[in-house]
Amino acid sequence: MSTNEPVITSYAQAPAKTISAGGVNFAYRELGPKGGIPVVFFVHLAATLDNWDPRIVDAIAKNRHVITFDQRGVGASSGTVPDTLEAAADDAYNFITALGYDKIDIFSFSMGGFIAQDLVVKHPDLVRKLVLTGTGPRGGRNIDKVVAVTYWDIFRATITRSDPKEFLFFERNKEGKKAGKAFVERLKERTVDRDKDIAFKALQTQLKAIVKFGRSTPSDLSKITIPTLIANGDHDRMVPSILSVDLHQRIAGSELIIYPNSGHGGVFQYWEKFAPVAAEFLSE
C-alpha cells in the first residue's frame, strides 16, 4: 500500500469489491490498516454487507484490517445459497484463500457463528482468534426452532411497520425497544453502494440449513484450542442463551460475557461496552 493512500476506518465508507472464488463472485468490503492478519466477519441469517453494526466494525477497524463479505447467493454475491452450513463454511474458505490469506481472525454473529465453528473444526490452522456472539454449537438444543421464531417476528414487525430485527434481536421492553430502533438507524448510515436485500427463497434455504445444523450430531469443539470470546444477551430467543454457556464449557479457555436485560442482539444493545472488549481481544 502506498504511504499516501488514506486508511478507511469508517464502515459507511468502505468500498464495495468483488473477487471470484470457487465459481462464485463474492461481494466484500474491507477497511482498517492493511497488513498482518485480517479480521473476517461472518454475518447472521438473512444478512447482507449492510447488516453489520458500524459501531462494532469501526472500533475493530481502528487498528485491524477488517473484511466483511456476502455469502454465496446473498446480496451482491453470485450463485445460490448452499443448503448446509458446512457448504457455507467451504465457501468462506474459498473466499478467504482467494484473497491470499492462510491465517485470519473471525468475528461472528448468530448463523455466522455456526459457519465459523464448522470452518475452524475443518481448518484448525486457519484461524488465530475467534469471536462467537449470539450463537451456539452444532446440535444445540432448540436451534431448530429458529424457523417459527423468525416467521412470527417477521409477522409482528410487518403489522407494526417495524424492522424484524427489532423483534428478533431485542427485548420488547423499554430498553430493548430503544436499543432496537437505535441499531436499525445505525445500519442506515451508509448511503452509497448499498447492498440488495436477501431474496425470500434464499432466506428459506438458510433457515432449512440452520434446522439441519440444530438437528445434527454435535461437533467435537475440544478441537478448538485458540483464544475464543463468547458473548450474548441473557434472553436470546433465537439461539437460546444457555447455548453460549454450552460453547464456553466445550471450548477450553474461552471467555464468556452475558449481557443483562437483552436478547439475541445483546452485543449491539451494549455496543459501548462490548466494542472495546472485542477490539482489545482481537488486538494483535
Short mmCIF file of C-alpha atoms in Angstrom, two decimals:
data_model
loop_
_atom_site.label_atom_id
_atom_site.label_comp_id
_atom_site.label_asym_id
_atom_site.label_seq_id
_atom_site.Cartn_x
_atom_site.Cartn_y
_atom_site.Cartn_z
CA MET A 1 0.00 0.00 0.00
CA SER A 2 1.38 3.42 -0.89
CA THR A 3 2.13 5.70 2.03
CA ASN A 4 -0.22 8.43 0.81
CA GLU A 5 -3.26 6.15 0.49
CA PRO A 6 -5.69 7.05 3.28
CA VAL A 7 -6.75 4.31 5.68
CA ILE A 8 -10.54 3.98 5.79
CA THR A 9 -11.77 3.27 9.31
CA SER A 10 -15.48 4.00 8.77
CA TYR A 11 -17.61 1.09 7.59
CA ALA A 12 -20.01 3.54 5.98
CA GLN A 13 -17.19 4.49 3.58
CA ALA A 14 -15.69 1.03 2.95
CA PRO A 15 -15.51 0.44 -0.83
CA ALA A 16 -17.55 -2.38 -2.39
CA LYS A 17 -15.32 -5.03 -4.01
CA THR A 18 -15.67 -8.46 -5.61
CA ILE A 19 -13.43 -11.49 -6.01
CA SER A 20 -14.03 -14.76 -7.83
CA ALA A 21 -13.52 -17.99 -5.87
CA GLY A 22 -14.83 -21.49 -6.50
CA GLY A 23 -17.08 -20.29 -9.32
CA VAL A 24 -18.68 -17.60 -7.14
CA ASN A 25 -18.23 -13.84 -7.35
CA PHE A 26 -18.07 -12.82 -3.69
CA ALA A 27 -19.00 -9.25 -2.76
CA TYR A 28 -16.96 -7.88 0.12
CA ARG A 29 -15.81 -4.72 1.82
CA GLU A 30 -12.57 -4.02 3.61
CA LEU A 31 -11.35 -1.26 5.86
CA GLY A 32 -8.76 -0.53 8.51
CA PRO A 33 -4.96 -0.64 8.20
CA LYS A 34 -3.72 -3.30 5.77
CA GLY A 35 -1.06 -5.78 6.69
CA GLY A 36 -0.96 -8.62 9.17
CA ILE A 37 -3.82 -10.97 9.93
CA PRO A 38 -7.27 -9.71 8.86
CA VAL A 39 -10.46 -9.99 10.92
CA VAL A 40 -13.13 -11.62 8.76
CA PHE A 41 -16.76 -11.02 9.80
CA PHE A 42 -19.31 -13.86 9.46
CA VAL A 43 -22.83 -12.46 9.27
CA HIS A 44 -26.22 -13.63 10.52
CA LEU A 45 -29.32 -15.19 8.93
CA ALA A 46 -30.77 -13.15 6.03
CA ALA A 47 -27.97 -10.59 6.36
CA THR A 48 -26.00 -8.72 3.74
CA LEU A 49 -22.97 -6.43 3.94
CA ASP A 50 -25.25 -3.68 5.25
CA ASN A 51 -26.25 -5.58 8.39
CA TRP A 52 -23.11 -5.06 10.45
CA ASP A 53 -23.29 -2.56 13.29
CA PRO A 54 -20.82 0.17 12.30
CA ARG A 55 -20.05 0.88 15.97
CA ILE A 56 -18.52 -2.57 16.35
CA VAL A 57 -16.87 -2.76 12.92
CA ASP A 58 -15.32 0.71 13.25
CA ALA A 59 -13.97 0.00 16.74
CA ILE A 60 -12.10 -3.06 15.46
CA ALA A 61 -11.03 -1.37 12.19
CA LYS A 62 -9.21 1.38 14.09
CA ASN A 63 -6.26 -0.97 14.46
CA ARG A 64 -7.10 -4.06 12.40
CA HIS A 65 -7.73 -4.90 8.76
CA VAL A 66 -11.44 -5.86 8.65
CA ILE A 67 -13.15 -7.82 5.86
CA THR A 68 -16.91 -8.37 5.57
CA PHE A 69 -18.47 -10.48 2.83
CA ASP A 70 -21.77 -11.61 1.35
CA GLN A 71 -22.27 -15.35 1.45
CA ARG A 72 -22.97 -17.22 -1.78
CA GLY A 73 -26.39 -16.35 -3.21
CA VAL A 74 -26.88 -13.40 -0.83
CA GLY A 75 -26.73 -9.66 -1.54
CA ALA A 76 -24.24 -8.89 -4.31
CA SER A 77 -22.56 -12.32 -4.28
CA SER A 78 -23.43 -14.66 -7.17
CA GLY A 79 -24.70 -18.24 -7.07
CA THR A 80 -27.36 -19.85 -4.92
CA VAL A 81 -27.43 -20.23 -1.14
CA PRO A 82 -25.99 -23.61 -0.08
CA ASP A 83 -28.39 -25.98 1.68
CA THR A 84 -25.97 -26.84 4.50
CA LEU A 85 -23.82 -24.69 6.73
CA GLU A 86 -20.83 -26.99 6.09
CA ALA A 87 -21.05 -25.91 2.45
CA ALA A 88 -21.26 -22.27 3.57
CA ALA A 89 -18.05 -22.85 5.57
CA ASP A 90 -16.42 -24.28 2.43
CA ASP A 91 -17.50 -21.15 0.55
CA ALA A 92 -15.93 -18.99 3.23
CA TYR A 93 -12.69 -20.97 2.97
CA ASN A 94 -12.64 -20.47 -0.81
CA PHE A 95 -13.24 -16.74 -0.37
CA ILE A 96 -10.50 -16.33 2.28
CA THR A 97 -7.89 -18.31 0.36
CA ALA A 98 -8.74 -16.47 -2.88
CA LEU A 99 -7.83 -13.24 -1.07
CA GLY A 100 -4.47 -14.84 -0.32
CA TYR A 101 -4.77 -15.44 3.43
CA ASP A 102 -3.68 -18.54 5.32
CA LYS A 103 -4.35 -17.07 8.77
CA ILE A 104 -7.31 -14.97 9.91
CA ASP A 105 -9.22 -13.89 12.99
CA ILE A 106 -13.01 -14.29 12.97
CA PHE A 107 -15.80 -12.14 14.34
CA SER A 108 -19.14 -13.95 14.01
CA PHE A 109 -22.75 -13.44 14.95
CA SER A 110 -25.62 -15.96 15.07
CA MET A 111 -25.67 -18.13 11.91
CA GLY A 112 -22.24 -16.71 11.14
CA GLY A 113 -21.06 -18.33 14.36
CA PHE A 114 -22.40 -21.71 13.24
CA ILE A 115 -20.47 -21.37 9.97
CA ALA A 116 -17.34 -20.13 11.75
CA GLN A 117 -17.32 -23.19 14.04
CA ASP A 118 -17.60 -25.53 11.05
CA LEU A 119 -14.72 -23.68 9.39
CA VAL A 120 -12.45 -23.86 12.46
CA VAL A 121 -13.19 -27.55 13.05
CA LYS A 122 -12.34 -28.36 9.41
CA HIS A 123 -9.39 -25.95 9.08
CA PRO A 124 -7.97 -25.53 12.61
CA ASP A 125 -4.75 -23.88 11.42
CA LEU A 126 -6.60 -21.14 9.52
CA VAL A 127 -7.94 -19.19 12.50
CA ARG A 128 -5.88 -17.46 15.20
CA LYS A 129 -8.65 -15.87 17.34
CA LEU A 130 -12.39 -16.47 17.35
CA VAL A 131 -15.31 -14.31 18.47
CA LEU A 132 -18.70 -16.08 18.73
CA THR A 133 -21.69 -13.85 19.51
CA GLY A 134 -25.39 -14.76 19.70
CA THR A 135 -24.62 -18.31 18.63
CA GLY A 136 -24.42 -21.93 19.75
CA PRO A 137 -22.94 -25.34 18.94
CA ARG A 138 -23.95 -27.75 16.20
CA GLY A 139 -26.76 -29.91 17.57
CA GLY A 140 -27.60 -27.27 20.17
CA ARG A 141 -30.98 -27.66 21.84
CA ASN A 142 -33.83 -25.65 20.28
CA ILE A 143 -31.71 -24.18 17.46
CA ASP A 144 -34.14 -25.94 15.11
CA LYS A 145 -36.97 -23.76 16.46
CA VAL A 146 -35.49 -20.69 14.74
CA VAL A 147 -37.89 -21.01 11.80
CA ALA A 148 -41.02 -20.50 13.89
CA VAL A 149 -39.45 -17.62 15.84
CA THR A 150 -38.28 -15.92 12.64
CA TYR A 151 -41.59 -16.10 10.81
CA TRP A 152 -43.55 -15.00 13.90
CA ASP A 153 -41.30 -11.97 14.41
CA ILE A 154 -41.42 -11.06 10.71
CA PHE A 155 -45.22 -11.11 11.05
CA ARG A 156 -45.13 -8.98 14.21
CA ALA A 157 -42.81 -6.49 12.53
CA THR A 158 -45.00 -6.31 9.43
CA ILE A 159 -48.17 -5.43 11.33
CA THR A 160 -46.34 -2.79 13.38
CA ARG A 161 -44.39 -1.47 10.36
CA SER A 162 -41.10 -2.15 12.10
CA ASP A 163 -37.85 -3.81 11.10
CA PRO A 164 -37.98 -7.55 12.01
CA LYS A 165 -34.60 -7.19 13.72
CA GLU A 166 -36.25 -5.03 16.39
CA PHE A 167 -38.23 -8.13 17.41
CA LEU A 168 -35.68 -10.84 16.63
CA PHE A 169 -32.65 -9.21 18.27
CA PHE A 170 -34.06 -7.13 21.13
CA GLU A 171 -36.30 -7.45 24.16
CA ARG A 172 -39.75 -5.86 23.86
CA ASN A 173 -39.30 -3.72 26.96
CA LYS A 174 -38.44 -0.03 27.17
CA GLU A 175 -34.66 -0.52 26.95
CA GLY A 176 -34.90 -3.17 24.25
CA LYS A 177 -37.24 -1.16 22.04
CA LYS A 178 -34.97 1.87 22.29
CA ALA A 179 -31.85 -0.19 21.53
CA GLY A 180 -33.56 -1.89 18.58
CA LYS A 181 -34.55 1.38 16.94
CA ALA A 182 -31.07 2.83 17.51
CA PHE A 183 -29.46 -0.29 15.97
CA VAL A 184 -31.69 -0.12 12.87
CA GLU A 185 -30.83 3.57 12.44
CA ARG A 186 -27.09 2.83 12.64
CA LEU A 187 -27.46 0.31 9.81
CA LYS A 188 -28.66 3.18 7.58
CA GLU A 189 -25.52 5.28 7.99
CA ARG A 190 -24.04 4.02 4.74
CA THR A 191 -25.78 5.88 1.93
CA VAL A 192 -23.79 4.84 -1.16
CA ASP A 193 -23.27 1.42 -2.78
CA ARG A 194 -25.78 -0.26 -0.52
CA ASP A 195 -26.37 -3.98 -0.87
CA LYS A 196 -29.60 -5.55 -2.06
CA ASP A 197 -31.77 -7.41 0.44
CA ILE A 198 -31.79 -11.20 0.57
CA ALA A 199 -34.42 -12.91 -1.59
CA PHE A 200 -37.16 -14.79 0.28
CA LYS A 201 -36.18 -18.12 -1.33
CA ALA A 202 -32.59 -17.63 -0.16
CA LEU A 203 -33.85 -16.92 3.37
CA GLN A 204 -35.88 -20.15 3.30
CA THR A 205 -32.79 -22.11 2.25
CA GLN A 206 -30.74 -20.59 5.07
CA LEU A 207 -33.45 -21.45 7.60
CA LYS A 208 -33.51 -25.08 6.40
CA ALA A 209 -29.72 -25.23 6.71
CA ILE A 210 -29.95 -23.93 10.30
CA VAL A 211 -32.57 -26.59 11.14
CA LYS A 212 -30.19 -29.28 9.81
CA PHE A 213 -27.39 -27.77 11.91
CA GLY A 214 -29.58 -27.81 15.01
CA ARG A 215 -30.63 -31.42 14.48
CA SER A 216 -27.24 -32.85 13.56
CA THR A 217 -24.54 -34.58 15.62
CA PRO A 218 -22.52 -32.14 17.73
CA SER A 219 -19.05 -31.20 16.51
CA ASP A 220 -16.04 -32.00 18.67
CA LEU A 221 -15.37 -28.49 19.91
CA SER A 222 -12.44 -29.70 22.02
CA LYS A 223 -10.57 -29.29 18.73
CA ILE A 224 -10.92 -25.53 19.16
CA THR A 225 -7.90 -24.56 21.24
CA ILE A 226 -7.45 -20.97 20.01
CA PRO A 227 -8.38 -17.91 22.09
CA THR A 228 -12.18 -17.63 21.91
CA LEU A 229 -14.51 -14.86 23.10
CA ILE A 230 -18.21 -15.78 23.50
CA ALA A 231 -20.91 -13.15 24.10
CA ASN A 232 -24.70 -12.93 24.15
CA GLY A 233 -27.69 -11.35 25.85
CA ASP A 234 -29.36 -13.18 28.74
CA HIS A 235 -32.73 -13.60 26.95
CA ASP A 236 -31.83 -14.80 23.44
CA ARG A 237 -34.98 -16.21 21.82
CA MET A 238 -33.31 -17.16 18.52
CA VAL A 239 -30.27 -19.06 19.78
CA PRO A 240 -31.01 -19.71 23.48
CA SER A 241 -28.51 -18.00 25.80
CA ILE A 242 -27.77 -21.32 27.55
CA LEU A 243 -26.05 -22.40 24.33
CA SER A 244 -23.44 -19.66 24.80
CA VAL A 245 -22.73 -21.22 28.20
CA ASP A 246 -22.56 -24.63 26.47
CA LEU A 247 -19.98 -23.27 23.98
CA HIS A 248 -17.94 -21.81 26.84
CA GLN A 249 -17.88 -25.15 28.63
CA ARG A 250 -16.87 -27.03 25.47
CA ILE A 251 -14.17 -24.63 24.22
CA ALA A 252 -11.27 -24.79 26.67
CA GLY A 253 -10.01 -21.45 27.93
CA SER A 254 -12.78 -19.44 26.27
CA GLU A 255 -14.11 -16.19 27.74
CA LEU A 256 -17.87 -15.68 28.24
CA ILE A 257 -19.82 -12.42 28.53
CA ILE A 258 -23.59 -12.43 29.09
CA TYR A 259 -25.24 -9.01 29.00
CA PRO A 260 -28.29 -8.42 31.22
CA ASN A 261 -31.80 -7.49 30.11
CA SER A 262 -31.03 -8.14 26.44
CA GLY A 263 -31.73 -10.62 23.68
CA HIS A 264 -30.06 -12.08 20.59
CA GLY A 265 -28.53 -8.70 19.75
CA GLY A 266 -27.11 -8.12 23.22
CA VAL A 267 -23.71 -7.18 21.78
CA PHE A 268 -25.41 -4.47 19.69
CA GLN A 269 -27.54 -3.20 22.58
CA TYR A 270 -24.41 -2.95 24.73
CA TRP A 271 -22.05 -1.91 21.92
CA GLU A 272 -20.46 0.83 24.07
CA LYS A 273 -19.24 -1.85 26.49
CA PHE A 274 -18.73 -4.68 24.02
CA ALA A 275 -16.94 -2.93 21.12
CA PRO A 276 -13.82 -2.02 23.16
CA VAL A 277 -13.74 -5.51 24.69
CA ALA A 278 -13.91 -7.15 21.25
CA ALA A 279 -11.29 -4.75 19.86
CA GLU A 280 -8.95 -5.49 22.76
CA PHE A 281 -9.47 -9.26 22.41
CA LEU A 282 -8.69 -9.02 18.67
CA SER A 283 -5.64 -6.81 19.11
CA GLU A 284 -2.51 -8.33 17.65
#
